[in-house]
Amino acid sequence: MTTLAPFGARLRAAMDTRGRLCVGIDPHASLLTAWGLNDDVQGLETFSRTVVEALADRVAVLKPQAAFFERFGSKGIAVLERSVAEAREAGALVLMDAKRGDIGSTMAAYAETFLAPGSPLFSDALTVSPYLGFGSLRPALDLAREQGCGIFALALTSNPEGHEVQRAVGADGESVAQAVLRRLAAENAGAEPLGSFGAVVGATLAEAGVDLAINGPLLAPGVGAQGATAKDLPRVFGASVRNVVPSVSRDVLKHGPSVQALRAAAQAFVDDVSTVTNA
Ligand SMILES: O=C(O)c1cc(=O)[nH]c(=O)n1[C@@H]1O[C@H](COP(=O)(O)O)[C@@H](O)[C@H]1O
């Protein structure tokens, strides 16, 4: 099995050639219904296949949200496995949105699930929660580095409730989110053109209020259904905006099941992002 180039380099190349966008594959029950599908495994399969067919050959990143597949049990996970493989085959980078986080010994098993080549759910990158302590992520960070994969750690999430934890300030005056960002920057030290260890920072924030210069990608969910727009990105991310990967799920997915309409919606976001970030 050939080792992949570092994720950060693969992501930078994908953003340069395909534009800057991550589309989430979030098969909400309401979206299945809106697409004229049943809220069952067959509906899930058709939905996910359609999104992959429409977008995997053109958007930089596809981000399946594992929860929407897990709710159908083993059959749903089988759909997720196929979706990941087909999306990667068509050229998209797959960011598995599973937000795993646990004590180190268990984190190692999560890392093997998503980041070990040959695993049925092998993905290019994984979202993780650092709230059992950043050090507990070590097995995932190490396996990702070894295999050319990426990690996205939650720093400042798009939901308002996140701030009570993430904005909390320690005795040394540093916020929890800033500590996560500082540790990510250390993981990315010296990496070119971009590190592989990213942060999740919601596009919905009034302001970041932290140092985002981590030399790694910044996944920005919250664009679209949660109220943020491409125009918010320069304000929230400042000079780090060039490393931002905006993430949209429902505001693209609602245009299905038409493949053409899904493509047009994704392209409209890519164009908006390029207008504001190249201005
Ligand atoms: O890690 C994420 O992707 C994520 C982090 C965050 O802070 N906020 C957030 O909304 N997300 C995910 O991004 C997606 C947002 O979906 P839409 O609001 O439909 O665009 C969902 O899959 C969320 O689980």
mmCIF file of C-alpha atoms and ligand atoms in Angstrom, residues 24-26 28 63 65 68 95 97 99 127 154 156-159 200-202 219 221-226 247-251 253, ligand 1:
data_model
loop_
_atom_site.group_PDB
_atom_site.id
_atom_site.type_symbol
_atom_site.label_atom_id
_atom_site.label_comp_id
_atom_site.label_asym_id
_atom_site.label_seq_id
_atom_site.Cartn_x
_atom_site.Cartn_y
_atom_site.Cartn_z
ATOM 1 C CA GLY A 24 -21.135 17.772 4.644
ATOM 2 C CA ILE A 25 -23.057 14.576 3.923
ATOM 3 C CA ASP A 26 -25.685 14.872 6.644
ATOM 4 C CA HIS A 28 -31.176 14.230 8.165
ATOM 5 C CA LYS A 63 -17.506 15.363 5.273
ATOM 6 C CA GLN A 65 -21.460 13.036 9.525
ATOM 7 C CA PHE A 68 -26.702 10.046 10.497
ATOM 8 C CA LEU A 95 -13.129 14.125 6.391
ATOM 9 C CA ASP A 97 -17.030 13.773 11.091
ATOM 10 C CA LYS A 99 -15.846 13.809 16.761
ATOM 11 C CA THR A 127 -12.755 15.285 13.587
ATOM 12 C CA LEU A 154 -12.673 21.193 18.045
ATOM 13 C CA LEU A 156 -14.324 27.107 19.002
ATOM 14 C CA THR A 157 -17.442 25.326 17.825
ATOM 15 C CA SER A 158 -20.278 26.974 15.930
ATOM 16 C CA ASN A 159 -22.906 26.357 18.626
ATOM 17 C CA VAL A 200 -12.622 23.578 13.955
ATOM 18 C CA VAL A 201 -13.635 27.208 14.367
ATOM 19 C CA GLY A 202 -17.239 28.144 13.668
ATOM 20 C CA LEU A 219 -12.556 24.051 9.237
ATOM 21 C CA PRO A 221 -18.793 25.023 9.833
ATOM 22 C CA GLY A 222 -21.837 27.180 10.364
ATOM 23 C CA VAL A 223 -22.049 28.609 6.844
ATOM 24 C CA GLY A 224 -25.586 28.389 5.484
ATOM 25 C CA ALA A 225 -28.215 26.844 7.765
ATOM 26 C CA GLN A 226 -26.595 28.133 10.967
ATOM 27 C CA SER A 247 -18.130 23.732 5.562
ATOM 28 C CA VAL A 248 -21.748 23.606 4.431
ATOM 29 C CA SER A 249 -24.202 20.748 4.806
ATOM 30 C CA ARG A 250 -27.931 21.529 4.697
ATOM 31 C CA ASP A 251 -27.653 24.635 2.514
ATOM 32 C CA LEU A 253 -28.054 19.264 0.417
HETATM 33 O O1 LIG B 1 -17.028 19.401 13.261
HETATM 34 C C1 LIG B 1 -17.980 19.854 12.611
HETATM 35 O O2 LIG B 1 -18.090 19.627 11.429
HETATM 36 C C2 LIG B 1 -18.893 20.792 13.262
HETATM 37 C C3 LIG B 1 -18.342 21.572 14.266
HETATM 38 C C4 LIG B 1 -19.061 22.677 14.734
HETATM 39 O O3 LIG B 1 -18.566 23.470 15.526
HETATM 40 N N1 LIG B 1 -20.328 22.896 14.255
HETATM 41 C C5 LIG B 1 -20.904 22.086 13.315
HETATM 42 O O4 LIG B 1 -22.023 22.381 12.899
HETATM 43 N N2 LIG B 1 -20.228 20.980 12.868
HETATM 44 C C6 LIG B 1 -20.868 20.032 11.941
HETATM 45 O O5 LIG B 1 -21.056 20.697 10.702
HETATM 46 C C7 LIG B 1 -22.330 20.342 10.123
HETATM 47 C C8 LIG B 1 -23.159 21.595 9.989
HETATM 48 O O6 LIG B 1 -24.280 21.342 9.203
HETATM 49 P P1 LIG B 1 -25.165 22.517 8.559
HETATM 50 O O7 LIG B 1 -25.540 23.415 9.682
HETATM 51 O O8 LIG B 1 -26.308 21.776 7.982
HETATM 52 O O9 LIG B 1 -24.314 23.185 7.522
HETATM 53 C C9 LIG B 1 -22.921 19.290 11.040
HETATM 54 O O10 LIG B 1 -22.550 18.012 10.539
HETATM 55 C C10 LIG B 1 -22.242 19.520 12.371
HETATM 56 O O11 LIG B 1 -22.115 18.316 13.112
#
